[in-house]
Amino acid sequence: AMTLKQIGRAAIYFVGANQTASMAEAPADVLLIDEYDRCAEESIELAKDRLGASPLQAFHVIGNPSLPHRGVSELYEDSNQNVWNLKCQSCREWQPLEWLINVAEDLGGGHYRLRAIDNGDGDVSPVCRKCSSPLDRYGYGEWVTKYPSRQMAGYKVSQMMCGAIKISRMWDYFLRAQGNSTRLQRFWNSLMGEPYATTEDVL
């Protein structure tokens, strides 16, 4: 099914991701695909064809990654790879927020230690990878581009960048997820914005 919304002289078509026939019904200047990894590949290719006659041909993809080197993860690998970086106010080290560096430490054997520090406000603060001082995850930061020469722009975000989500709750979920591949998949894909493969996926 397809829904049409008219805005001034422009029109927006909302099409179900797996409604293959509807993907071929209208030309477009801008194509925006949400939850890319959940879309049928045939539908995506048909949707791309709708840009053929447009001088703009803007193609945007949003979504949680699933498996490494597939779907939105593969697109990000091929992009210029923008990552949000914060500056430690103690040692001035610039760094991205990484779960197993700034929040938790992998002790091996499925055991982890919380590195984040109680901030006195019902939550914990990630710590600097260099000096272990608390990091203000809402503080000043900037996007750092890993491959500036690449034309396709890609941005990685996680729920650690969201003010409405407590890191302490993420930590509790992370601990409960150990030994449960479904929960671990959700943690890394949905909360961290990272691809994740179980043993079954690799096999």
mmCIF file of C-alpha atoms in Angstrom, residues 2-203:
data_model
loop_
_atom_site.group_PDB
_atom_site.id
_atom_site.type_symbol
_atom_site.label_atom_id
_atom_site.label_comp_id
_atom_site.label_asym_id
_atom_site.label_seq_id
_atom_site.Cartn_x
_atom_site.Cartn_y
_atom_site.Cartn_z
ATOM 1 C CA MET A 2 1.143 3.541 -0.755
ATOM 2 C CA THR A 3 0.122 6.781 0.984
ATOM 3 C CA LEU A 4 0.509 10.161 -0.699
ATOM 4 C CA LYS A 5 0.961 13.416 1.230
ATOM 5 C CA GLN A 6 0.942 16.722 -0.661
ATOM 6 C CA ILE A 7 3.121 19.535 0.773
ATOM 7 C CA GLY A 8 2.954 22.663 -1.379
ATOM 8 C CA ARG A 9 4.226 21.738 -4.829
ATOM 9 C CA ALA A 10 5.970 18.627 -3.515
ATOM 10 C CA ALA A 11 4.622 15.188 -2.714
ATOM 11 C CA ILE A 12 5.791 12.532 -0.270
ATOM 12 C CA TYR A 13 5.052 8.874 -0.934
ATOM 13 C CA PHE A 14 5.054 6.499 2.027
ATOM 14 C CA VAL A 15 5.498 2.921 0.852
ATOM 15 C CA GLY A 16 5.753 -0.281 2.883
ATOM 16 C CA ALA A 17 9.283 -1.623 2.705
ATOM 17 C CA ASN A 18 8.248 -4.970 1.275
ATOM 18 C CA GLN A 19 5.469 -3.724 -1.023
ATOM 19 C CA THR A 20 7.491 -4.444 -4.149
ATOM 20 C CA ALA A 21 4.846 -3.443 -6.695
ATOM 21 C CA SER A 22 4.279 -0.044 -5.062
ATOM 22 C CA MET A 23 8.001 0.762 -5.280
ATOM 23 C CA ALA A 24 7.729 1.124 -9.063
ATOM 24 C CA GLU A 25 4.704 3.426 -9.185
ATOM 25 C CA ALA A 26 6.185 6.937 -8.965
ATOM 26 C CA PRO A 27 9.392 8.804 -9.919
ATOM 27 C CA ALA A 28 11.333 10.497 -7.116
ATOM 28 C CA ASP A 29 14.052 13.038 -6.401
ATOM 29 C CA VAL A 30 14.820 11.839 -2.871
ATOM 30 C CA LEU A 31 14.673 8.267 -1.595
ATOM 31 C CA LEU A 32 14.718 7.683 2.162
ATOM 32 C CA ILE A 33 14.743 4.093 3.425
ATOM 33 C CA ASP A 34 14.142 3.448 7.131
ATOM 34 C CA GLU A 35 15.338 0.217 8.802
ATOM 35 C CA TYR A 36 17.289 -0.750 5.715
ATOM 36 C CA ASP A 37 18.220 -4.225 6.952
ATOM 37 C CA ARG A 38 14.547 -5.188 7.281
ATOM 38 C CA CYS A 39 13.714 -4.317 3.678
ATOM 39 C CA ALA A 40 13.524 -6.817 0.844
ATOM 40 C CA GLU A 41 16.495 -6.397 -1.515
ATOM 41 C CA GLU A 42 14.199 -6.474 -4.569
ATOM 42 C CA SER A 43 12.162 -3.586 -3.144
ATOM 43 C CA ILE A 44 15.287 -1.511 -2.515
ATOM 44 C CA GLU A 45 16.569 -1.997 -6.064
ATOM 45 C CA LEU A 46 13.180 -1.036 -7.541
ATOM 46 C CA ALA A 47 13.072 2.050 -5.335
ATOM 47 C CA LYS A 48 16.540 3.129 -6.548
ATOM 48 C CA ASP A 49 15.266 2.962 -10.132
ATOM 49 C CA ARG A 50 12.719 5.677 -9.271
ATOM 50 C CA LEU A 51 15.589 8.180 -9.023
ATOM 51 C CA GLY A 52 16.741 7.603 -12.603
ATOM 52 C CA ALA A 53 15.187 10.720 -14.170
ATOM 53 C CA SER A 54 15.979 13.072 -11.278
ATOM 54 C CA PRO A 55 18.806 15.649 -11.422
ATOM 55 C CA LEU A 56 19.070 15.354 -7.611
ATOM 56 C CA GLN A 57 19.058 11.566 -7.089
ATOM 57 C CA ALA A 58 19.425 11.812 -3.311
ATOM 58 C CA PHE A 59 19.570 8.433 -1.567
ATOM 59 C CA HIS A 60 19.463 8.236 2.255
ATOM 60 C CA VAL A 61 19.430 5.161 4.487
ATOM 61 C CA ILE A 62 18.618 4.979 8.215
ATOM 62 C CA GLY A 63 18.530 1.933 10.436
ATOM 63 C CA ASN A 64 20.013 -0.304 13.057
ATOM 64 C CA PRO A 65 22.740 -2.607 11.757
ATOM 65 C CA SER A 66 22.280 -6.355 12.022
ATOM 66 C CA LEU A 67 25.157 -8.571 10.867
ATOM 67 C CA PRO A 68 28.711 -7.397 10.086
ATOM 68 C CA HIS A 69 29.462 -6.602 6.423
ATOM 69 C CA ARG A 70 25.787 -6.722 5.447
ATOM 70 C CA GLY A 71 23.037 -4.193 4.893
ATOM 71 C CA VAL A 72 23.517 -0.831 6.586
ATOM 72 C CA SER A 73 26.762 -2.064 8.176
ATOM 73 C CA GLU A 74 28.241 -2.669 4.720
ATOM 74 C CA LEU A 75 27.084 0.767 3.549
ATOM 75 C CA TYR A 76 28.744 2.390 6.548
ATOM 76 C CA GLU A 77 31.982 0.483 5.892
ATOM 77 C CA ASP A 78 31.983 1.914 2.343
ATOM 78 C CA SER A 79 31.226 5.461 3.554
ATOM 79 C CA ASN A 80 33.497 8.198 4.907
ATOM 80 C CA GLN A 81 32.653 6.892 8.431
ATOM 81 C CA ASN A 82 31.802 9.865 10.638
ATOM 82 C CA VAL A 83 32.051 9.193 14.384
ATOM 83 C CA TRP A 84 31.044 11.582 17.177
ATOM 84 C CA ASN A 85 34.019 12.465 19.392
ATOM 85 C CA LEU A 86 34.119 14.059 22.855
ATOM 86 C CA LYS A 87 36.987 15.891 24.549
ATOM 87 C CA CYS A 88 37.993 14.918 28.077
ATOM 88 C CA GLN A 89 37.969 18.046 30.211
ATOM 89 C CA SER A 90 40.780 16.660 32.366
ATOM 90 C CA CYS A 91 43.443 15.474 29.918
ATOM 91 C CA ARG A 92 42.013 16.983 26.675
ATOM 92 C CA GLU A 93 41.987 13.591 24.922
ATOM 93 C CA TRP A 94 39.538 13.448 22.000
ATOM 94 C CA GLN A 95 37.720 10.123 21.698
ATOM 95 C CA PRO A 96 34.572 8.361 20.507
ATOM 96 C CA LEU A 97 32.266 6.798 23.094
ATOM 97 C CA GLU A 98 32.892 3.046 23.050
ATOM 98 C CA TRP A 99 31.093 0.646 25.383
ATOM 99 C CA LEU A 100 34.020 -1.683 26.101
ATOM 100 C CA ILE A 101 36.418 1.223 26.656
ATOM 101 C CA ASN A 102 34.522 4.114 28.231
ATOM 102 C CA VAL A 103 31.814 2.209 30.114
ATOM 103 C CA ALA A 104 32.788 -1.432 30.693
ATOM 104 C CA GLU A 105 35.926 -3.537 30.795
ATOM 105 C CA ASP A 106 36.028 -7.076 29.400
ATOM 106 C CA LEU A 107 37.658 -9.296 32.038
ATOM 107 C CA GLY A 108 37.398 -12.403 29.861
ATOM 108 C CA GLY A 109 35.313 -15.516 30.257
ATOM 109 C CA GLY A 110 32.047 -13.610 29.916
ATOM 110 C CA HIS A 111 32.812 -11.352 32.896
ATOM 111 C CA TYR A 112 32.760 -7.561 32.793
ATOM 112 C CA ARG A 113 33.551 -4.699 35.152
ATOM 113 C CA LEU A 114 31.784 -1.348 35.181
ATOM 114 C CA ARG A 115 34.304 1.435 34.545
ATOM 115 C CA ALA A 116 31.703 4.199 34.451
ATOM 116 C CA ILE A 117 31.492 6.369 37.580
ATOM 117 C CA ASP A 118 28.412 7.249 39.637
ATOM 118 C CA ASN A 119 27.517 10.824 38.765
ATOM 119 C CA GLY A 120 25.274 11.378 41.789
ATOM 120 C CA ASP A 121 22.223 11.917 39.626
ATOM 121 C CA GLY A 122 20.892 8.376 39.465
ATOM 122 C CA ASP A 123 23.122 7.440 36.560
ATOM 123 C CA VAL A 124 26.769 6.760 35.743
ATOM 124 C CA SER A 125 29.186 8.688 33.550
ATOM 125 C CA PRO A 126 31.518 7.082 31.013
ATOM 126 C CA VAL A 127 35.201 7.633 31.693
ATOM 127 C CA CYS A 128 38.081 8.849 29.579
ATOM 128 C CA ARG A 129 40.009 6.068 27.875
ATOM 129 C CA LYS A 130 43.298 7.799 28.757
ATOM 130 C CA CYS A 131 42.965 9.229 32.284
ATOM 131 C CA SER A 132 39.728 7.554 33.549
ATOM 132 C CA SER A 133 38.161 10.897 34.488
ATOM 133 C CA PRO A 134 34.381 11.229 33.998
ATOM 134 C CA LEU A 135 33.291 12.259 30.498
ATOM 135 C CA ASP A 136 30.349 14.556 29.885
ATOM 136 C CA ARG A 137 28.520 12.657 27.149
ATOM 137 C CA TYR A 138 26.318 15.724 26.534
ATOM 138 C CA GLY A 139 29.291 18.078 26.365
ATOM 139 C CA TYR A 140 31.018 19.695 23.418
ATOM 140 C CA GLY A 141 31.948 17.310 20.637
ATOM 141 C CA GLU A 142 32.420 17.070 16.920
ATOM 142 C CA TRP A 143 32.064 14.617 14.057
ATOM 143 C CA VAL A 144 35.383 13.134 12.987
ATOM 144 C CA THR A 145 35.619 11.716 9.479
ATOM 145 C CA LYS A 146 37.817 8.656 9.065
ATOM 146 C CA TYR A 147 37.920 8.652 5.244
ATOM 147 C CA PRO A 148 37.476 12.259 3.989
ATOM 148 C CA SER A 149 38.062 11.336 0.341
ATOM 149 C CA ARG A 150 35.028 9.037 0.130
ATOM 150 C CA GLN A 151 31.929 10.592 -1.427
ATOM 151 C CA MET A 152 29.256 8.679 0.517
ATOM 152 C CA ALA A 153 28.599 10.121 3.984
ATOM 153 C CA GLY A 154 27.929 7.726 6.858
ATOM 154 C CA TYR A 155 27.233 8.483 10.522
ATOM 155 C CA LYS A 156 27.330 6.104 13.489
ATOM 156 C CA VAL A 157 25.189 6.838 16.544
ATOM 157 C CA SER A 158 24.341 4.935 19.725
ATOM 158 C CA GLN A 159 21.922 5.369 22.586
ATOM 159 C CA MET A 160 24.859 6.565 24.705
ATOM 160 C CA MET A 161 24.411 9.843 22.808
ATOM 161 C CA CYS A 162 20.756 10.132 23.878
ATOM 162 C CA GLY A 163 19.968 12.146 26.997
ATOM 163 C CA ALA A 164 16.757 10.218 27.664
ATOM 164 C CA ILE A 165 18.628 6.909 28.116
ATOM 165 C CA LYS A 166 20.534 6.112 31.304
ATOM 166 C CA ILE A 167 23.825 4.274 30.913
ATOM 167 C CA SER A 168 23.124 2.473 34.199
ATOM 168 C CA ARG A 169 20.051 0.888 32.599
ATOM 169 C CA MET A 170 22.125 -0.125 29.562
ATOM 170 C CA TRP A 171 24.643 -1.727 31.922
ATOM 171 C CA ASP A 172 21.924 -3.715 33.696
ATOM 172 C CA TYR A 173 20.578 -4.922 30.356
ATOM 173 C CA PHE A 174 24.081 -5.786 29.135
ATOM 174 C CA LEU A 175 24.686 -7.976 32.200
ATOM 175 C CA ARG A 176 21.330 -9.759 31.794
ATOM 176 C CA ALA A 177 22.091 -10.315 28.118
ATOM 177 C CA GLN A 178 25.214 -12.386 28.742
ATOM 178 C CA GLY A 179 24.654 -15.928 27.512
ATOM 179 C CA ASN A 180 21.515 -14.906 25.604
ATOM 180 C CA SER A 181 22.251 -14.383 21.897
ATOM 181 C CA THR A 182 18.907 -12.653 21.213
ATOM 182 C CA ARG A 183 19.463 -10.075 23.947
ATOM 183 C CA LEU A 184 23.080 -9.551 22.951
ATOM 184 C CA GLN A 185 21.996 -9.001 19.354
ATOM 185 C CA ARG A 186 19.508 -6.366 20.520
ATOM 186 C CA PHE A 187 22.059 -4.702 22.787
ATOM 187 C CA TRP A 188 24.717 -4.281 20.119
ATOM 188 C CA ASN A 189 22.358 -3.568 17.200
ATOM 189 C CA SER A 190 19.732 -1.353 18.828
ATOM 190 C CA LEU A 191 21.493 0.239 21.805
ATOM 191 C CA MET A 192 25.044 0.542 20.488
ATOM 192 C CA GLY A 193 24.366 0.829 16.748
ATOM 193 C CA GLU A 194 26.945 -1.869 16.070
ATOM 194 C CA PRO A 195 26.706 -5.010 13.914
ATOM 195 C CA TYR A 196 26.834 -8.258 15.844
ATOM 196 C CA ALA A 197 27.215 -11.878 14.804
ATOM 197 C CA THR A 198 26.443 -14.909 16.956
ATOM 198 C CA THR A 199 28.227 -18.235 16.512
ATOM 199 C CA GLU A 200 25.216 -19.449 14.511
ATOM 200 C CA ASP A 201 25.461 -16.428 12.177
ATOM 201 C CA VAL A 202 29.141 -17.122 11.497
ATOM 202 C CA LEU A 203 28.447 -20.778 10.764
#
